[in-house]
Short mmCIF file of C-alpha atoms and ligand atoms in Angstrom, two decimals:
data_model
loop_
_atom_site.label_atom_id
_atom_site.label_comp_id
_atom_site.label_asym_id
_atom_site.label_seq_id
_atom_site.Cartn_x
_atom_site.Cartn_y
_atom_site.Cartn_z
CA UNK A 1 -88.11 152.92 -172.41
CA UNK A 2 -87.89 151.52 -175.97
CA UNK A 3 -85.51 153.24 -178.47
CA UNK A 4 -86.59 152.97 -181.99
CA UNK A 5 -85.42 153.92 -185.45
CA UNK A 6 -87.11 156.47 -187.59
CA UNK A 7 -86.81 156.68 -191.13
CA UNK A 8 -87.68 159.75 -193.36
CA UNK A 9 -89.02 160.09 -196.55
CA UNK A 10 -85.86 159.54 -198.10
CA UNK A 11 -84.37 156.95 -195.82
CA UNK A 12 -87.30 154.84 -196.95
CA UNK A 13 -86.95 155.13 -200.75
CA UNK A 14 -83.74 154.52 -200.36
CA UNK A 15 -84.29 151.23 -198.13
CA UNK A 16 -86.92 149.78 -200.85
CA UNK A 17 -86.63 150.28 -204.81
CA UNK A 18 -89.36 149.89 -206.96
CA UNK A 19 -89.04 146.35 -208.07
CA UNK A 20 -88.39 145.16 -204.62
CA UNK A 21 -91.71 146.84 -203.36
CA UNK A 22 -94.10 145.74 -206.48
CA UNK A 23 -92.46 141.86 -205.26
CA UNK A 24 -93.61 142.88 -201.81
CA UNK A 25 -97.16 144.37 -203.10
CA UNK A 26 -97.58 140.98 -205.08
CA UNK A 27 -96.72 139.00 -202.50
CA UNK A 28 -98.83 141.08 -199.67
CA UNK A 29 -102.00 140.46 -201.72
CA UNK A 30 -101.23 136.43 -202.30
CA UNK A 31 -100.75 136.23 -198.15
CA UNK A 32 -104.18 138.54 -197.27
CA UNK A 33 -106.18 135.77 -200.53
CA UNK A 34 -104.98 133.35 -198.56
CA UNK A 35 -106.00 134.44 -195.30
CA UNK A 36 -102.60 134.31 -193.84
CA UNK A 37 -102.48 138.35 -193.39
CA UNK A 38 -105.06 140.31 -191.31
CA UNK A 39 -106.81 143.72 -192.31
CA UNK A 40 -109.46 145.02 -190.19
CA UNK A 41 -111.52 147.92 -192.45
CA UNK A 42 -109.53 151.34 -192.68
CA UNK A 43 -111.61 154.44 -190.63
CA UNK A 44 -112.08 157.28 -192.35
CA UNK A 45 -111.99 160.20 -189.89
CA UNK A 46 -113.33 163.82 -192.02
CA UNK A 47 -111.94 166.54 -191.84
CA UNK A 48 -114.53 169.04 -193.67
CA UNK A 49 -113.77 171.12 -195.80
CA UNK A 50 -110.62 170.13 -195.92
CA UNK A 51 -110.04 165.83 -196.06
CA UNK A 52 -109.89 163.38 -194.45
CA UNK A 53 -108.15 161.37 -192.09
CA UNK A 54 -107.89 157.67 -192.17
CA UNK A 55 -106.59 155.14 -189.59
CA UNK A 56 -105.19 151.76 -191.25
CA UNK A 57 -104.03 148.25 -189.20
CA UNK A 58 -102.63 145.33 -190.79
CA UNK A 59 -101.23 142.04 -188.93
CA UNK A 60 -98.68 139.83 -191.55
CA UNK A 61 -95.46 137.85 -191.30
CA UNK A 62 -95.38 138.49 -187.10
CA UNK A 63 -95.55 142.27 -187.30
CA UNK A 64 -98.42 144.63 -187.03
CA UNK A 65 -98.71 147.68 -188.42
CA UNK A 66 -100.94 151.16 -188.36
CA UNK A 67 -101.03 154.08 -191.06
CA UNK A 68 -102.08 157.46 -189.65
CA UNK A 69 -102.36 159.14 -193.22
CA UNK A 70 -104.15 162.09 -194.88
CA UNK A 71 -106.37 162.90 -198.11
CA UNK A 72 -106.54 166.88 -198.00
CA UNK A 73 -107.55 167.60 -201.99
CA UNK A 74 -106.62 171.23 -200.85
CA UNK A 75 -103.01 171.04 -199.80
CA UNK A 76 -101.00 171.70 -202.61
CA UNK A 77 -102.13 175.09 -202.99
CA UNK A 78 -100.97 175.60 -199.76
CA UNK A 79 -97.30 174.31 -200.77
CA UNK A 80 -98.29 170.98 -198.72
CA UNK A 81 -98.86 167.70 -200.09
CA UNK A 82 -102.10 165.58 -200.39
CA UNK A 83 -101.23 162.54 -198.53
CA UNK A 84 -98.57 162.90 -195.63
CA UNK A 85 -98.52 161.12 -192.18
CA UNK A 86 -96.64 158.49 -189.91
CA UNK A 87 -96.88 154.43 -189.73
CA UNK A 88 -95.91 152.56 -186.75
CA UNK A 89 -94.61 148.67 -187.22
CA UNK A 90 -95.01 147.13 -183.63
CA UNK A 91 -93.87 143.34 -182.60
CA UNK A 92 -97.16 140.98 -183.28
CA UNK A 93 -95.64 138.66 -180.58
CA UNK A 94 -95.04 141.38 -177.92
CA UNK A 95 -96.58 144.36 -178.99
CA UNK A 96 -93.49 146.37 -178.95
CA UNK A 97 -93.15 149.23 -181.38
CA UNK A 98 -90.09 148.57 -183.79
CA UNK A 99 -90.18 151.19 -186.32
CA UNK A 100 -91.80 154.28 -187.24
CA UNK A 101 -91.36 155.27 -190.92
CA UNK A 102 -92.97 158.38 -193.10
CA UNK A 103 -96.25 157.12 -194.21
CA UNK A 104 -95.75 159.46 -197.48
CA UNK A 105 -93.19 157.78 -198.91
CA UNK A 106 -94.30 154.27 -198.12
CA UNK A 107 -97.51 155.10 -199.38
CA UNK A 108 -96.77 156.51 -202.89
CA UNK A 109 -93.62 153.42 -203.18
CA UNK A 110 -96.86 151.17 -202.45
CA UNK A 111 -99.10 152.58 -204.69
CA UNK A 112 -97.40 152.28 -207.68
CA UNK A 113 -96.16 149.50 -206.91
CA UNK A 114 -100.18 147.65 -207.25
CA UNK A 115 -100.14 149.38 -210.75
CA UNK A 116 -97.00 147.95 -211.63
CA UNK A 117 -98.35 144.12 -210.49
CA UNK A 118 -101.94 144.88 -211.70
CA UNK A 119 -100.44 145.33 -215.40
CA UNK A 120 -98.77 142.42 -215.11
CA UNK A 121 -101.52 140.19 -214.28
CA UNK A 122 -104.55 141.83 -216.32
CA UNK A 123 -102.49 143.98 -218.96
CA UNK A 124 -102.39 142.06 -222.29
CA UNK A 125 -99.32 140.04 -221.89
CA UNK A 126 -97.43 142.39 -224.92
CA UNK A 127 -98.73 145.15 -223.99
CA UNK A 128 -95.97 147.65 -223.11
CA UNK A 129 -97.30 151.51 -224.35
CA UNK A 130 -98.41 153.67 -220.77
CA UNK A 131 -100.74 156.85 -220.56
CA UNK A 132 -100.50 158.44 -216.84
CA UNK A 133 -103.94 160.72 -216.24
CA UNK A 134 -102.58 163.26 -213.70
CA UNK A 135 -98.81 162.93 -212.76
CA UNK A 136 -99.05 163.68 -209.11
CA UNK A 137 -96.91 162.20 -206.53
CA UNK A 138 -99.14 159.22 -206.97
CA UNK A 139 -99.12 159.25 -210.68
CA UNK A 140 -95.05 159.82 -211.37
CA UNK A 141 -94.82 156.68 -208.68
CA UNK A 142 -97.18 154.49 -210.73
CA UNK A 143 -95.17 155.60 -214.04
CA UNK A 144 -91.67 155.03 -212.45
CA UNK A 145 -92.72 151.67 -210.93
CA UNK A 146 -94.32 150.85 -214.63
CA UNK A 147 -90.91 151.40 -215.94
CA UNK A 148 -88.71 149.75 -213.36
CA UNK A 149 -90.42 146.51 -214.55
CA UNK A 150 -90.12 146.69 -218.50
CA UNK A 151 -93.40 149.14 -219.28
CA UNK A 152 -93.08 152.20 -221.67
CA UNK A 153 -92.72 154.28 -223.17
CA UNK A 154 -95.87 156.03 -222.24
CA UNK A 155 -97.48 159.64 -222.59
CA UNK A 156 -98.21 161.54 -219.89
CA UNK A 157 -100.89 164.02 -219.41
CA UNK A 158 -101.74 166.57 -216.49
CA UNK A 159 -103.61 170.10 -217.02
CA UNK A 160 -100.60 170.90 -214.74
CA UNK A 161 -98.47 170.79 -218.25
CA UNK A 162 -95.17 171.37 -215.98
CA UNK A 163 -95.91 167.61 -213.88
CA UNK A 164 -96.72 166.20 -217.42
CA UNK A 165 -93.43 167.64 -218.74
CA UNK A 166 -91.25 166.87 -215.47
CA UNK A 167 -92.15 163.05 -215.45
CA UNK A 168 -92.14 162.63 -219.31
CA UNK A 169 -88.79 163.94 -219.10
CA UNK A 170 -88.07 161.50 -216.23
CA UNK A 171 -88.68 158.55 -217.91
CA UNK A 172 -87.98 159.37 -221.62
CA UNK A 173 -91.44 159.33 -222.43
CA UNK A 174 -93.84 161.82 -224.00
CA UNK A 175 -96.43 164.65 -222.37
CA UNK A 176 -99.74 164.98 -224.71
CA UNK A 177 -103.29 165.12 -224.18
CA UNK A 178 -105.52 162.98 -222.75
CA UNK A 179 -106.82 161.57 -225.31
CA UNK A 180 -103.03 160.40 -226.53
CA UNK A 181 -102.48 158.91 -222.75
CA UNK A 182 -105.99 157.20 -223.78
CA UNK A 183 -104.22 155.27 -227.11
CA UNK A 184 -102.14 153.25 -224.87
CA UNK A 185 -102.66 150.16 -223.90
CA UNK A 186 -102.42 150.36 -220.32
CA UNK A 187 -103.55 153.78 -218.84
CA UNK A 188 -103.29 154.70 -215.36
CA UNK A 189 -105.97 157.32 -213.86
CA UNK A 190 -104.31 158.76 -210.66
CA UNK A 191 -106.46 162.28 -210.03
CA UNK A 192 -108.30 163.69 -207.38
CA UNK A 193 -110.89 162.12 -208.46
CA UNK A 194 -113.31 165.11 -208.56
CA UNK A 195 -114.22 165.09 -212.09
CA UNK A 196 -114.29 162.43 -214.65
CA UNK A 197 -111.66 161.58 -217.17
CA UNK A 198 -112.57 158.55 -218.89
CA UNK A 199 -115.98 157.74 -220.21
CA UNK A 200 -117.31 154.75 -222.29
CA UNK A 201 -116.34 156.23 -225.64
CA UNK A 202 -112.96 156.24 -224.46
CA UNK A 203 -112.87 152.69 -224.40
CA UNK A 204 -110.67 150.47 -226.83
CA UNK A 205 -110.70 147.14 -227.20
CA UNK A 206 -107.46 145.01 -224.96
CA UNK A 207 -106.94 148.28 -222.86
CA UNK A 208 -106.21 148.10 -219.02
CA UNK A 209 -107.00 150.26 -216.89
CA UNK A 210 -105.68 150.80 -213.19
CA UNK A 211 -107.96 153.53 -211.37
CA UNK A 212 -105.65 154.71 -208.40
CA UNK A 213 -107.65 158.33 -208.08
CA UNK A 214 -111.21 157.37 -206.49
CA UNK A 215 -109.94 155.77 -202.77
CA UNK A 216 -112.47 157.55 -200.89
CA UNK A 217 -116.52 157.87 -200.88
CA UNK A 218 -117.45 160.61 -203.14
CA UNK A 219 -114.48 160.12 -206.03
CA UNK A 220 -114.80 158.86 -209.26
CA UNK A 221 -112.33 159.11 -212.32
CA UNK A 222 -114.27 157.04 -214.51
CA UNK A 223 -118.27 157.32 -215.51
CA UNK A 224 -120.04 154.60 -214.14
CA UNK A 225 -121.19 153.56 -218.25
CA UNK A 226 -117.75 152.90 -218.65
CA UNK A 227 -116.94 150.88 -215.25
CA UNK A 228 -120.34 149.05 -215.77
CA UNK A 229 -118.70 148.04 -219.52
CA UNK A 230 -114.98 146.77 -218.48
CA UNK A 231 -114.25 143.57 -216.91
CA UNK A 232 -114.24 144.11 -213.07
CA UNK A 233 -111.10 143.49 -210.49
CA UNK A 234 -110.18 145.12 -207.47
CA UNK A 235 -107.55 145.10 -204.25
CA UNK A 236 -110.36 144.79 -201.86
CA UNK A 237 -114.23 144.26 -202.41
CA UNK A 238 -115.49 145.99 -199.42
CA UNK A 239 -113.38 148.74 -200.05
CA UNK A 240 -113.65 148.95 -203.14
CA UNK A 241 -117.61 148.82 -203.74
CA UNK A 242 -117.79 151.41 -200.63
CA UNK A 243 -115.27 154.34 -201.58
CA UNK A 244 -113.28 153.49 -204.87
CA UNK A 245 -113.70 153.61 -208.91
CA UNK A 246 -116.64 150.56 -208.15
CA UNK A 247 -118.97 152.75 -205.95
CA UNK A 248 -121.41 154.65 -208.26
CA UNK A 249 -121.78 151.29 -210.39
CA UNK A 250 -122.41 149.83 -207.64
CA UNK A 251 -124.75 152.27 -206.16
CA UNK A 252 -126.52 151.90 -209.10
CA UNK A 253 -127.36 148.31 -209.38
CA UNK A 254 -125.04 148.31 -212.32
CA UNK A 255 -122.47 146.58 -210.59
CA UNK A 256 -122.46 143.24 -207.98
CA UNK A 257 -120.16 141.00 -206.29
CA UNK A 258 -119.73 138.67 -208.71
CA UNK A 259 -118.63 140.62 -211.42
CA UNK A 260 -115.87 141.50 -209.72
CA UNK A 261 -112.67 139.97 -208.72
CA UNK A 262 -110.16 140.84 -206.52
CA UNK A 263 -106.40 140.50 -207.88
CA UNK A 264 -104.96 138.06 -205.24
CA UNK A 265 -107.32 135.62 -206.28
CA UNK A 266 -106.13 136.13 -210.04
CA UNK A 267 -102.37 136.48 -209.03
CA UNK A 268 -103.04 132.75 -206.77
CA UNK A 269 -104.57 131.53 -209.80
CA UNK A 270 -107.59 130.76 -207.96
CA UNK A 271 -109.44 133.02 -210.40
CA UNK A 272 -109.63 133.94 -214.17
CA UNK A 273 -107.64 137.45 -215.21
CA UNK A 274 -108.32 139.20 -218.39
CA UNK A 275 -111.08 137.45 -220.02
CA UNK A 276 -109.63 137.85 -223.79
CA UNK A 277 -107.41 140.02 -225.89
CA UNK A 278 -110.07 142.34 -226.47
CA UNK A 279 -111.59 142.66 -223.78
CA UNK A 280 -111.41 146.18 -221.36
CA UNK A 281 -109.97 145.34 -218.15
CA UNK A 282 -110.29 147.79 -214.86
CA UNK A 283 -108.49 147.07 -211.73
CA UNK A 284 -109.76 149.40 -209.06
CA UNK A 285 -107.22 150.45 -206.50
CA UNK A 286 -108.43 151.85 -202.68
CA UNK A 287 -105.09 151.45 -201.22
CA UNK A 288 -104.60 148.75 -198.94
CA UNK A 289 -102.66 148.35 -194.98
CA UNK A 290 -101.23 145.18 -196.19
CA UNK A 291 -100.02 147.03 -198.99
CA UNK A 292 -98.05 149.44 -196.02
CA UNK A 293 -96.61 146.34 -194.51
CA UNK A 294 -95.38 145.08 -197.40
CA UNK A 295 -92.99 148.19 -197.91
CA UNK A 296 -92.63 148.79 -194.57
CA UNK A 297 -91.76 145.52 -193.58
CA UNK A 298 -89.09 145.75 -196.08
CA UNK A 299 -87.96 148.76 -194.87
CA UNK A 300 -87.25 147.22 -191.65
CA UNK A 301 -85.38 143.99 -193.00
CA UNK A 302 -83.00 146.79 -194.83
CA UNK A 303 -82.06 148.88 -191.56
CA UNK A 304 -81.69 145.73 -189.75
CA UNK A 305 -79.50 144.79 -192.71
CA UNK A 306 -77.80 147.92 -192.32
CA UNK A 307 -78.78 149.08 -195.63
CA UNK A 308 -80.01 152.37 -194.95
CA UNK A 309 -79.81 154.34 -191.78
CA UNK A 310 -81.95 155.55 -189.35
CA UNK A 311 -82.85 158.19 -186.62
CA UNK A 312 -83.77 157.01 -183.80
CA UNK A 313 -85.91 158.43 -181.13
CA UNK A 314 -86.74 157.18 -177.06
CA UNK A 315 -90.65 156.67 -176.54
N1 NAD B 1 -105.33 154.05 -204.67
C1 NAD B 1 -104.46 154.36 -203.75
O1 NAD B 1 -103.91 153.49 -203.08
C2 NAD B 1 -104.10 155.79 -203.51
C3 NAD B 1 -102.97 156.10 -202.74
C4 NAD B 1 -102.64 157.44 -202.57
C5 NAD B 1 -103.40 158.43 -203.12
N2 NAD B 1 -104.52 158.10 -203.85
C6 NAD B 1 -105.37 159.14 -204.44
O2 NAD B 1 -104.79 159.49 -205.69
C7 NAD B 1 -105.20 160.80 -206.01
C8 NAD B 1 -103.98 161.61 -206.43
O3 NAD B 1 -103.13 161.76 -205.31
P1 NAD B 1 -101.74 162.53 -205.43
O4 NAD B 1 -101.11 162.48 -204.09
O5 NAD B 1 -100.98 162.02 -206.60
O6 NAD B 1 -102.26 164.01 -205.73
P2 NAD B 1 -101.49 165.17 -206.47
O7 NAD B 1 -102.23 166.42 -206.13
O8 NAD B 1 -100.03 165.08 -206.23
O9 NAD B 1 -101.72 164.82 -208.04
C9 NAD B 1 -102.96 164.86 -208.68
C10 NAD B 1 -102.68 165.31 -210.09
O10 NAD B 1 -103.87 165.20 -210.87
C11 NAD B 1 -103.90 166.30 -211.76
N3 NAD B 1 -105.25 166.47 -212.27
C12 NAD B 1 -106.29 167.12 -211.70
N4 NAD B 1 -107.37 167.04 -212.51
C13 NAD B 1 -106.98 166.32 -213.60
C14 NAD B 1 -107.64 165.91 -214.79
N5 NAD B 1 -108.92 166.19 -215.01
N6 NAD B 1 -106.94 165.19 -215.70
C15 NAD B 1 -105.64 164.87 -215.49
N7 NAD B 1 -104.96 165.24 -214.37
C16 NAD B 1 -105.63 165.95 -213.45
C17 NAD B 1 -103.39 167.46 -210.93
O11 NAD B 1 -102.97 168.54 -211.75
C18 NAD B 1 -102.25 166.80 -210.18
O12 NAD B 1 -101.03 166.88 -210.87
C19 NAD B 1 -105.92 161.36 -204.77
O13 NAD B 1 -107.32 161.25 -204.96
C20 NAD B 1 -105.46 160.44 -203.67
O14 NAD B 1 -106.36 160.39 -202.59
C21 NAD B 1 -104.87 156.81 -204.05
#
């Protein structure tokens, strides 16, 4: 019987730091462009009224890879968090498990990690000022990898006035309204996505916008006037024009294929990025598996490195 490490929540974020995963991120996304990584469509599994679940395989760089991971809006009134779960890493030549890792941790280090290389491609290339709508697990991960790699300061905003406060603190930047987080030049929407927090007005010319809330049918953080008006990227077109930011412009014929581009294709050059310095750019984010293996892969390279320890348990 196989005995195989483990590594908790902590174990991971100690095995990967931000600017190592938002390397990884970048470099997952050139790999899946270039058809060298595999990523069959994530299943949603619902959970009415309470989430969902959703099942997510990716096959890269001679490991595979599965996410069992949760959406459950509901949780943290319940003391429990959104997203929690477990990924396995198996062998792609054998099929033997290797590692199982916390899928929370690797999920939020991956997540802000896309924001992080996102800005860097799209993002005016001066443009340092942040706004974080909703400062979350997901949000304070998108702000802290933002800062690992040069952005900030940045004002952070959250009806939860304690988050705003906690991750302004953090980072030595500011909490303030919305509309404040708005005045930056690179704003990051990472909310439930149940209700909508930026419309068309809210629009300024050379702004970029990463919309990390909406990964799911039915979410939206933006109105579809103001989607329909910003130049369009994305991780993943299928994903992204079936349950992210894209959908309702979509769904309304406001929105097609070709008006959107996804960022590997930009970050392999095989594709133009922000259009002009004026111009509003929106990068929709649904959360990719071959954003997982990135992290996780480096994950395993640092245990094997004996950089971090593990568990381990006998299957
Ligand atoms: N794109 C991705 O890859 C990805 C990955 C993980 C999670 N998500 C999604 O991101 C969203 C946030 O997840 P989380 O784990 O950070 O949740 P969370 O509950 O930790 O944080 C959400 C935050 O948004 C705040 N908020 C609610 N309404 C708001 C509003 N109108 N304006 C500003 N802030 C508001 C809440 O107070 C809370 O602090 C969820 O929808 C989740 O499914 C996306």
């Amino acid at each position: 019987m196989p005995e195989i490490p483990v590594l908790h929540h902590d174990a991971v974020l100690k095995a990967v730091s931000p600017t190592k995963a938002i390397d990884r991120v970048r470099e997952a996304l050139l790999r899946f462009h270039a058809g060298e990584w595999a990523m069959p469509p994530k299943v949603y599994l619902e959970s009415p009224p309470f989430g969902d679940f959703r099942a997510m395989p990716a096959l890269g760089d001679g490991l595979a890879l599965l996410k069992w991971v949760t959406s459950f809006p509901g949780n943290p009134q319940r003391g429990l968090p959104t997203v929690t779960g477990v990924i396995c890493i198996s062998d792609a030549t054998t099929g033997e498990p290797l590692m199982l890792l916390d899928a929370r941790s690797v999920t939020a280090l991956r997540t802000g990690a896309v924001a992080a290389v996102a800005a860097q491609a799209l993002a005016r290339p001066e443009a340092k000022t942040v706004g974080i709508i909703g400062c979350g697990l997901h949000g304070a991960w998108a702000a802290r990898c933002l800062a690992a790699v040069g952005y900030g300061p940045g004002v952070c905003y959250d009806p939860r006035t304690a988050a705003a406060n906690a991750l302004a603190g953090e980072l030595d930047w500011d909490a303030g309204p919305r509309e404040s987080a708005l005045r930056s030049l690179i704003v990051c929407c990472v909310t439930p996505g149940s209700e909508i927090v930026v419309d068309a007005g809210d629009l300024r010319p050379g702004l970029h916008l990463n919309m990390l809330g909406a990964d799911g049918p039915g979410k939206a953080e933006a109105s579809v006037g103001a989607v329909a008006s910003c130049a369009l990227f994305c991780d993943e077109w299928e994903q992204a024009s079936h349950g992210g930011e894209l959908t309702g412009a979509v769904q309304a014929g406001l929105v097609s294929r070709e008006q959107v581009t996804e960022l590997g294709a930009v970050l392999a050059g095989d594709a133009p990025g922000r259009p002009g310095a004026e111009a509003v750019t929106l990068f929709d984010s649904t959360g990719l598996a071959i954003q997982d293996l990135a992290v996780a892969a480096a994950a395993l390279e640092a245990w094997r490195a004996g950089r971090v320890e593990a568990q381990t348990v006998v299957l």
